[in-house]
mmCIF file of C-alpha atoms in Angstrom:
data_model
loop_
_atom_site.group_PDB
_atom_site.id
_atom_site.type_symbol
_atom_site.label_atom_id
_atom_site.label_comp_id
_atom_site.label_asym_id
_atom_site.label_seq_id
_atom_site.Cartn_x
_atom_site.Cartn_y
_atom_site.Cartn_z
ATOM 1 C CA UNK O 430 163.501 119.450 38.279
ATOM 2 C CA UNK O 431 160.219 120.323 38.073
ATOM 3 C CA UNK O 432 157.792 118.051 38.438
ATOM 4 C CA UNK O 433 155.026 117.145 35.759
ATOM 5 C CA UNK O 434 151.171 115.278 35.256
ATOM 6 C CA UNK O 435 153.572 112.070 33.603
ATOM 7 C CA UNK O 436 155.001 111.773 37.575
ATOM 8 C CA UNK O 437 152.092 109.980 38.399
ATOM 9 C CA UNK O 438 148.641 112.725 37.945
ATOM 10 C CA UNK O 439 145.442 111.157 37.056
ATOM 11 C CA UNK O 440 143.517 114.072 34.636
ATOM 12 C CA UNK O 441 142.901 117.280 35.690
ATOM 13 C CA UNK O 442 140.206 118.086 37.004
ATOM 14 C CA UNK O 443 138.050 121.150 36.454
ATOM 15 C CA UNK O 444 134.592 121.024 38.954
ATOM 16 C CA UNK O 445 132.114 123.773 40.722
ATOM 17 C CA UNK O 446 133.343 124.330 44.064
ATOM 18 C CA UNK O 447 130.050 126.255 45.003
ATOM 19 C CA UNK O 448 127.604 129.130 43.474
ATOM 20 C CA UNK O 449 125.520 130.988 45.774
ATOM 21 C CA UNK O 450 122.206 132.709 44.848
ATOM 22 C CA UNK O 451 119.215 135.590 45.965
ATOM 23 C CA UNK O 452 115.703 134.052 45.859
ATOM 24 C CA UNK O 453 112.581 136.327 46.830
ATOM 25 C CA UNK O 454 110.177 133.649 47.485
ATOM 26 C CA UNK O 455 106.507 134.580 47.008
ATOM 27 C CA UNK O 456 106.284 133.585 50.736
ATOM 28 C CA UNK O 457 107.723 133.352 53.953
ATOM 29 C CA UNK O 458 109.754 130.455 55.375
ATOM 30 C CA UNK O 459 113.132 129.838 57.906
ATOM 31 C CA UNK O 460 116.419 129.457 57.108
ATOM 32 C CA UNK O 461 116.813 126.773 58.688
ATOM 33 C CA UNK O 462 113.761 123.984 56.930
ATOM 34 C CA UNK O 463 115.195 125.451 53.553
ATOM 35 C CA UNK O 464 118.418 124.587 54.693
ATOM 36 C CA UNK O 465 117.169 120.568 55.659
ATOM 37 C CA UNK O 466 114.946 120.698 53.199
ATOM 38 C CA UNK O 467 117.763 120.690 50.667
ATOM 39 C CA UNK O 468 120.551 119.818 52.598
ATOM 40 C CA UNK O 469 120.350 116.698 49.650
ATOM 41 C CA UNK O 470 121.087 117.891 46.367
ATOM 42 C CA UNK O 471 124.134 119.753 48.443
ATOM 43 C CA UNK O 472 122.205 123.314 49.866
ATOM 44 C CA UNK O 473 124.583 123.765 53.287
ATOM 45 C CA UNK O 474 122.556 127.552 53.924
ATOM 46 C CA UNK O 475 119.316 129.759 53.106
ATOM 47 C CA UNK O 476 120.868 132.909 54.578
ATOM 48 C CA UNK O 477 117.889 135.193 55.472
ATOM 49 C CA UNK O 478 118.172 139.133 54.166
ATOM 50 C CA UNK O 479 114.810 140.450 55.751
ATOM 51 C CA UNK O 480 114.410 138.288 58.092
ATOM 52 C CA UNK O 481 110.776 139.660 60.505
ATOM 53 C CA UNK O 482 109.385 138.249 63.818
ATOM 54 C CA UNK O 483 109.875 134.734 64.558
ATOM 55 C CA UNK O 484 112.502 135.061 61.384
ATOM 56 C CA UNK O 485 110.366 133.987 58.222
ATOM 57 C CA UNK O 486 111.826 135.834 55.483
ATOM 58 C CA UNK O 487 110.551 135.901 51.777
ATOM 59 C CA UNK O 488 114.520 136.947 49.654
ATOM 60 C CA UNK O 489 117.308 134.529 51.321
ATOM 61 C CA UNK O 490 120.843 134.153 49.554
ATOM 62 C CA UNK O 491 121.089 130.839 48.884
ATOM 63 C CA UNK O 492 124.949 127.976 49.146
ATOM 64 C CA UNK O 493 125.060 124.672 46.659
ATOM 65 C CA UNK O 494 128.227 122.938 47.705
ATOM 66 C CA UNK O 495 130.118 120.117 45.026
ATOM 67 C CA UNK O 496 126.886 120.644 42.258
ATOM 68 C CA UNK O 497 127.372 117.611 39.868
ATOM 69 C CA UNK O 498 125.991 118.938 37.322
ATOM 70 C CA UNK O 499 123.357 121.606 36.267
ATOM 71 C CA UNK O 500 120.223 119.597 36.523
ATOM 72 C CA UNK O 501 120.626 119.151 40.611
ATOM 73 C CA UNK O 502 121.175 122.900 40.431
ATOM 74 C CA UNK O 503 117.705 123.425 38.864
ATOM 75 C CA UNK O 504 116.017 120.342 40.744
ATOM 76 C CA UNK O 505 116.489 123.442 43.717
ATOM 77 C CA UNK O 506 115.038 126.541 41.712
ATOM 78 C CA UNK O 507 111.897 124.273 40.375
ATOM 79 C CA UNK O 508 110.655 123.057 43.732
ATOM 80 C CA UNK O 509 111.097 126.227 45.445
ATOM 81 C CA UNK O 510 109.095 128.321 42.675
ATOM 82 C CA UNK O 511 106.944 125.321 43.019
ATOM 83 C CA UNK O 512 105.904 124.702 46.657
ATOM 84 C CA UNK O 513 106.676 129.243 46.714
ATOM 85 C CA UNK O 514 107.014 131.046 44.100
ATOM 86 C CA UNK O 515 108.693 133.878 43.314
ATOM 87 C CA UNK O 516 108.692 136.677 43.189
ATOM 88 C CA UNK O 517 111.983 137.587 40.260
ATOM 89 C CA UNK O 518 113.935 135.204 39.155
ATOM 90 C CA UNK O 519 116.605 133.701 41.148
ATOM 91 C CA UNK O 520 120.381 135.618 40.385
ATOM 92 C CA UNK O 521 123.959 134.474 40.875
ATOM 93 C CA UNK O 522 125.413 136.240 43.440
ATOM 94 C CA UNK O 523 128.982 133.764 43.099
ATOM 95 C CA UNK O 524 130.992 130.673 41.583
ATOM 96 C CA UNK O 525 133.417 129.157 42.009
ATOM 97 C CA UNK O 526 135.520 126.999 39.185
ATOM 98 C CA UNK O 527 139.209 124.451 40.206
ATOM 99 C CA UNK O 528 141.419 122.861 38.831
ATOM 100 C CA UNK O 529 142.637 120.101 41.082
ATOM 101 C CA UNK O 530 145.023 117.201 40.227
ATOM 102 C CA UNK O 531 144.949 114.011 41.808
ATOM 103 C CA UNK O 532 147.467 111.855 42.419
ATOM 104 C CA UNK O 533 148.353 108.284 41.127
ATOM 105 C CA UNK O 534 149.111 106.862 45.112
ATOM 106 C CA UNK O 535 148.754 110.153 46.894
ATOM 107 C CA UNK O 536 152.198 111.090 47.183
ATOM 108 C CA UNK O 537 152.354 113.666 49.742
ATOM 109 C CA UNK O 538 155.994 114.697 47.988
ATOM 110 C CA UNK O 539 154.455 114.673 44.563
ATOM 111 C CA UNK O 540 150.773 116.846 45.555
ATOM 112 C CA UNK O 541 153.898 119.181 47.559
ATOM 113 C CA UNK O 542 155.397 120.041 44.915
ATOM 114 C CA UNK O 543 152.399 120.199 42.153
ATOM 115 C CA UNK O 544 151.281 122.526 44.580
ATOM 116 C CA UNK O 545 154.233 125.192 44.304
ATOM 117 C CA UNK O 546 154.514 123.743 40.514
ATOM 118 C CA UNK O 547 150.955 125.831 40.178
ATOM 119 C CA UNK O 548 152.179 129.057 42.306
ATOM 120 C CA UNK O 549 154.946 129.505 40.942
ATOM 121 C CA UNK O 550 153.343 129.337 37.281
ATOM 122 C CA UNK O 551 149.181 131.385 37.332
ATOM 123 C CA UNK O 552 148.783 133.644 35.501
ATOM 124 C CA UNK O 553 145.665 136.043 35.820
ATOM 125 C CA UNK O 554 144.620 138.885 33.679
ATOM 126 C CA UNK O 555 145.355 141.171 36.845
ATOM 127 C CA UNK O 556 147.133 140.515 39.507
ATOM 128 C CA UNK O 557 146.067 142.261 42.657
ATOM 129 C CA UNK O 558 147.839 142.196 46.519
ATOM 130 C CA UNK O 559 149.644 138.331 45.361
ATOM 131 C CA UNK O 560 150.112 137.266 48.811
ATOM 132 C CA UNK O 561 150.932 134.028 51.504
ATOM 133 C CA UNK O 562 149.691 132.873 54.132
ATOM 134 C CA UNK O 563 150.801 129.589 55.902
ATOM 135 C CA UNK O 564 153.166 128.406 58.923
ATOM 136 C CA UNK O 565 156.395 130.816 59.211
ATOM 137 C CA UNK O 566 154.950 134.100 57.361
ATOM 138 C CA UNK O 567 156.803 137.322 58.161
ATOM 139 C CA UNK O 568 153.653 139.061 58.005
ATOM 140 C CA UNK O 569 149.875 137.473 59.398
ATOM 141 C CA UNK O 570 148.481 139.905 56.841
ATOM 142 C CA UNK O 571 150.905 138.080 53.728
ATOM 143 C CA UNK O 572 153.101 139.022 51.987
ATOM 144 C CA UNK O 573 154.333 140.207 48.750
ATOM 145 C CA UNK O 574 155.606 135.857 47.351
ATOM 146 C CA UNK O 575 159.582 135.525 46.408
ATOM 147 C CA UNK O 576 160.185 131.753 44.986
ATOM 148 C CA UNK O 577 161.978 131.602 48.449
ATOM 149 C CA UNK O 578 158.035 131.813 50.460
ATOM 150 C CA UNK O 579 156.694 129.708 47.509
ATOM 151 C CA UNK O 580 155.951 126.127 49.657
ATOM 152 C CA UNK O 581 153.174 123.125 49.517
ATOM 153 C CA UNK O 582 152.054 123.529 51.903
ATOM 154 C CA UNK O 583 150.867 127.559 52.312
ATOM 155 C CA UNK O 584 147.851 129.110 50.216
ATOM 156 C CA UNK O 585 148.473 131.148 46.773
ATOM 157 C CA UNK O 586 146.292 134.462 47.114
ATOM 158 C CA UNK O 587 146.118 136.252 44.302
ATOM 159 C CA UNK O 588 142.668 139.394 45.416
ATOM 160 C CA UNK O 589 140.873 140.785 47.919
ATOM 161 C CA UNK O 590 137.616 138.420 49.083
ATOM 162 C CA UNK O 591 136.096 142.372 48.008
ATOM 163 C CA UNK O 592 137.686 141.998 44.197
ATOM 164 C CA UNK O 593 135.699 140.166 41.312
ATOM 165 C CA UNK O 594 137.915 137.633 40.605
ATOM 166 C CA UNK O 595 139.678 136.237 44.623
ATOM 167 C CA UNK O 596 142.742 133.315 43.426
ATOM 168 C CA UNK O 597 143.449 130.240 45.762
ATOM 169 C CA UNK O 598 146.772 128.244 45.450
ATOM 170 C CA UNK O 599 147.080 124.986 48.149
ATOM 171 C CA UNK O 600 147.345 121.524 48.775
ATOM 172 C CA UNK O 601 143.308 120.934 49.074
ATOM 173 C CA UNK O 602 143.143 118.082 52.599
ATOM 174 C CA UNK O 603 139.710 119.658 54.572
ATOM 175 C CA UNK O 604 137.072 120.889 52.803
ATOM 176 C CA UNK O 605 134.461 123.414 54.880
ATOM 177 C CA UNK O 606 131.719 121.957 56.264
ATOM 178 C CA UNK O 607 128.554 124.999 57.096
ATOM 179 C CA UNK O 608 126.896 125.100 60.330
ATOM 180 C CA UNK O 609 123.564 126.417 61.651
ATOM 181 C CA UNK O 610 121.427 128.673 59.664
ATOM 182 C CA UNK O 611 123.764 132.003 59.363
ATOM 183 C CA UNK O 612 126.541 129.177 57.485
ATOM 184 C CA UNK O 613 129.709 129.131 59.768
ATOM 185 C CA UNK O 614 131.590 128.555 57.233
ATOM 186 C CA UNK O 615 133.506 124.754 59.646
ATOM 187 C CA UNK O 616 137.073 123.494 57.782
ATOM 188 C CA UNK O 617 136.741 119.367 58.309
ATOM 189 C CA UNK O 618 139.197 116.621 57.217
ATOM 190 C CA UNK O 619 138.461 115.225 53.843
ATOM 191 C CA UNK O 620 139.268 110.831 53.605
ATOM 192 C CA UNK O 621 143.550 110.577 52.101
ATOM 193 C CA UNK O 622 143.074 109.484 47.862
ATOM 194 C CA UNK O 623 140.758 112.633 48.071
ATOM 195 C CA UNK O 624 144.031 115.023 48.812
ATOM 196 C CA UNK O 625 145.193 116.686 45.716
ATOM 197 C CA UNK O 626 146.528 120.008 44.533
ATOM 198 C CA UNK O 627 144.246 122.905 43.813
ATOM 199 C CA UNK O 628 143.641 125.815 41.671
ATOM 200 C CA UNK O 629 141.025 127.602 42.172
ATOM 201 C CA UNK O 630 138.964 130.954 41.461
ATOM 202 C CA UNK O 631 135.883 132.691 42.697
ATOM 203 C CA UNK O 632 133.552 135.242 40.657
ATOM 204 C CA UNK O 633 131.510 137.349 41.685
ATOM 205 C CA UNK O 634 130.322 140.869 40.669
ATOM 206 C CA UNK O 635 131.267 142.502 37.602
ATOM 207 C CA UNK O 636 132.781 139.280 35.789
ATOM 208 C CA UNK O 637 129.993 137.695 36.435
ATOM 209 C CA UNK O 638 127.977 139.565 34.038
ATOM 210 C CA UNK O 639 130.561 139.726 31.641
ATOM 211 C CA UNK O 640 130.542 136.028 30.916
ATOM 212 C CA UNK O 641 126.967 136.323 30.450
ATOM 213 C CA UNK O 642 126.126 134.537 34.137
ATOM 214 C CA UNK O 643 123.229 136.679 35.984
ATOM 215 C CA UNK O 644 120.438 134.423 36.995
ATOM 216 C CA UNK O 645 121.386 131.035 38.049
ATOM 217 C CA UNK O 646 119.333 130.343 34.501
ATOM 218 C CA UNK O 647 122.724 131.394 33.165
ATOM 219 C CA UNK O 648 123.792 128.322 33.556
ATOM 220 C CA UNK O 649 122.500 125.918 32.187
ATOM 221 C CA UNK O 650 124.611 126.045 28.844
ATOM 222 C CA UNK O 651 127.626 128.071 30.100
ATOM 223 C CA UNK O 652 131.409 126.621 28.311
ATOM 224 C CA UNK O 653 133.167 126.978 30.814
ATOM 225 C CA UNK O 654 135.828 127.155 27.816
ATOM 226 C CA UNK O 655 135.279 130.517 28.337
ATOM 227 C CA UNK O 656 136.622 131.136 31.445
ATOM 228 C CA UNK O 657 140.827 129.792 29.299
ATOM 229 C CA UNK O 658 139.250 132.589 26.567
ATOM 230 C CA UNK O 659 139.075 135.157 29.490
ATOM 231 C CA UNK O 660 142.775 134.012 30.570
ATOM 232 C CA UNK O 661 141.565 132.944 33.322
ATOM 233 C CA UNK O 662 143.080 129.102 34.401
ATOM 234 C CA UNK O 663 146.920 129.283 32.565
ATOM 235 C CA UNK O 664 149.711 129.222 33.813
ATOM 236 C CA UNK O 665 153.866 130.731 32.706
ATOM 237 C CA UNK O 666 157.489 130.511 33.781
ATOM 238 C CA UNK O 667 160.324 132.437 32.926
ATOM 239 C CA UNK O 668 161.559 132.829 29.504
ATOM 240 C CA UNK O 669 165.948 132.782 31.172
ATOM 241 C CA UNK O 670 166.703 133.496 27.470
ATOM 242 C CA UNK O 671 164.718 137.857 27.221
ATOM 243 C CA UNK O 672 167.581 139.328 29.437
ATOM 244 C CA UNK O 673 167.432 141.145 32.864
ATOM 245 C CA UNK O 674 163.981 141.700 33.599
ATOM 246 C CA UNK O 675 164.063 145.325 35.269
ATOM 247 C CA UNK O 676 167.275 147.479 34.126
ATOM 248 C CA UNK O 677 166.608 151.228 35.611
ATOM 249 C CA UNK O 678 169.437 151.020 38.158
ATOM 250 C CA UNK O 679 166.191 152.706 40.657
ATOM 251 C CA UNK O 680 163.714 150.267 40.052
ATOM 252 C CA UNK O 681 166.575 147.587 40.765
ATOM 253 C CA UNK O 682 167.260 148.422 44.325
ATOM 254 C CA UNK O 683 162.936 148.235 44.948
ATOM 255 C CA UNK O 684 162.773 145.233 43.568
ATOM 256 C CA UNK O 685 165.097 143.192 45.571
ATOM 257 C CA UNK O 686 163.818 145.117 48.508
ATOM 258 C CA UNK O 687 160.148 143.246 47.291
ATOM 259 C CA UNK O 688 162.350 139.663 46.411
ATOM 260 C CA UNK O 689 161.257 139.563 42.933
ATOM 261 C CA UNK O 690 164.433 138.390 41.147
ATOM 262 C CA UNK O 691 164.484 135.510 37.882
ATOM 263 C CA UNK O 692 163.403 132.723 39.898
ATOM 264 C CA UNK O 693 160.171 134.971 41.174
ATOM 265 C CA UNK O 694 156.155 133.278 40.794
ATOM 266 C CA UNK O 695 155.056 134.727 37.004
ATOM 267 C CA UNK O 696 152.167 136.336 39.219
ATOM 268 C CA UNK O 697 155.216 138.999 39.929
ATOM 269 C CA UNK O 698 157.696 138.483 37.135
ATOM 270 C CA UNK O 699 154.022 139.405 34.930
ATOM 271 C CA UNK O 700 153.975 142.851 36.679
ATOM 272 C CA UNK O 701 157.161 143.442 34.355
ATOM 273 C CA UNK O 702 157.443 144.038 30.589
ATOM 274 C CA UNK O 703 154.343 144.354 29.844
ATOM 275 C CA UNK O 704 154.907 146.510 26.998
ATOM 276 C CA UNK O 705 155.599 145.900 23.232
ATOM 277 C CA UNK O 706 158.298 147.977 21.609
ATOM 278 C CA UNK O 707 155.404 150.128 19.981
ATOM 279 C CA UNK O 708 154.713 150.926 24.074
ATOM 280 C CA UNK O 709 151.421 148.272 24.011
ATOM 281 C CA UNK O 710 150.577 146.288 26.474
ATOM 282 C CA UNK O 711 151.275 142.925 26.353
ATOM 283 C CA UNK O 712 149.066 140.051 27.455
ATOM 284 C CA UNK O 713 152.242 139.047 28.459
ATOM 285 C CA UNK O 714 155.564 139.729 30.422
ATOM 286 C CA UNK O 715 158.080 139.508 27.114
ATOM 287 C CA UNK O 716 160.490 137.321 30.558
ATOM 288 C CA UNK O 717 157.914 134.374 30.102
ATOM 289 C CA UNK O 718 156.935 132.047 28.254
ATOM 290 C CA UNK O 719 153.369 129.722 28.045
ATOM 291 C CA UNK O 720 153.377 126.209 30.622
ATOM 292 C CA UNK O 721 151.862 125.324 27.499
ATOM 293 C CA UNK O 722 151.736 121.267 30.105
ATOM 294 C CA UNK O 723 149.917 122.880 32.594
ATOM 295 C CA UNK O 724 147.795 125.046 29.729
ATOM 296 C CA UNK O 725 146.225 122.834 28.162
ATOM 297 C CA UNK O 726 145.441 120.418 30.904
ATOM 298 C CA UNK O 727 143.630 123.003 31.885
ATOM 299 C CA UNK O 728 141.759 124.256 28.728
ATOM 300 C CA UNK O 729 140.749 120.699 28.157
ATOM 301 C CA UNK O 730 139.338 120.390 31.663
ATOM 302 C CA UNK O 731 137.127 123.056 31.376
ATOM 303 C CA UNK O 732 136.332 121.678 28.602
ATOM 304 C CA UNK O 733 134.869 118.558 30.372
ATOM 305 C CA UNK O 734 133.469 119.688 32.969
ATOM 306 C CA UNK O 735 131.425 121.783 30.581
ATOM 307 C CA UNK O 736 130.033 118.306 28.290
ATOM 308 C CA UNK O 737 129.327 116.989 32.906
ATOM 309 C CA UNK O 738 128.183 120.137 33.892
#
């Protein structure tokens, strides 16, 4: 039986997990000093991009972790401008938005089951290199996820590091900390009560411009529901009334070799049946129907994030 939000889960919460931006200051500084100065506001590292003699620089890449609202980001930007001045307007480099599912009693079984449901049902607009990482994987580099590979302690990735959009779905039990000026990532366990099932998307490059997120200040009035309107954080499930997924006999053997069947994750099934009777591309495969519970919960969570942020 499929686990539902009614099985002891709190209302899902959307958060900005981190953001990265570049600045060019009017005078030199050091990355370690800047990191320490703004660490209390969530700055995890300030990496120098044009380091000169003595390690001083004017261009830096900043990363902020878990900003609760835009006011925290603005405080960092305002103080930097006051102390150093800006040569150019701070530019947004990347942004990660997460959807978290907490269980009221932190049931491990329930959280693992919800993680599996998220892995099976998440429906990105574009499917690039879906793969599973975790214990007992056949290939260290990840591989095409079939239903038998979906486990609550593994991680589903969709997209590559250099893609504008990179998805990750997993059972969150650690958080990244950043050590040193270069911001070396080190996983750190989080408190038991903060364990949750998570679906997250990292946005960078052209997708930010698509959402008119070019400078850091563009986040001030950003409506996170736009992510949902453009197809992010949507979920689907198999429509068993649609018939056989693959009818071409040559495709059937290939699909089986990849582990594709009626129970495959939506990220795989959505590659098939995307044309209607007139040959036009469908937003969702004819073999799928919307998972209304998760899709509506994500939309409402993003709307609440807009109100908080």
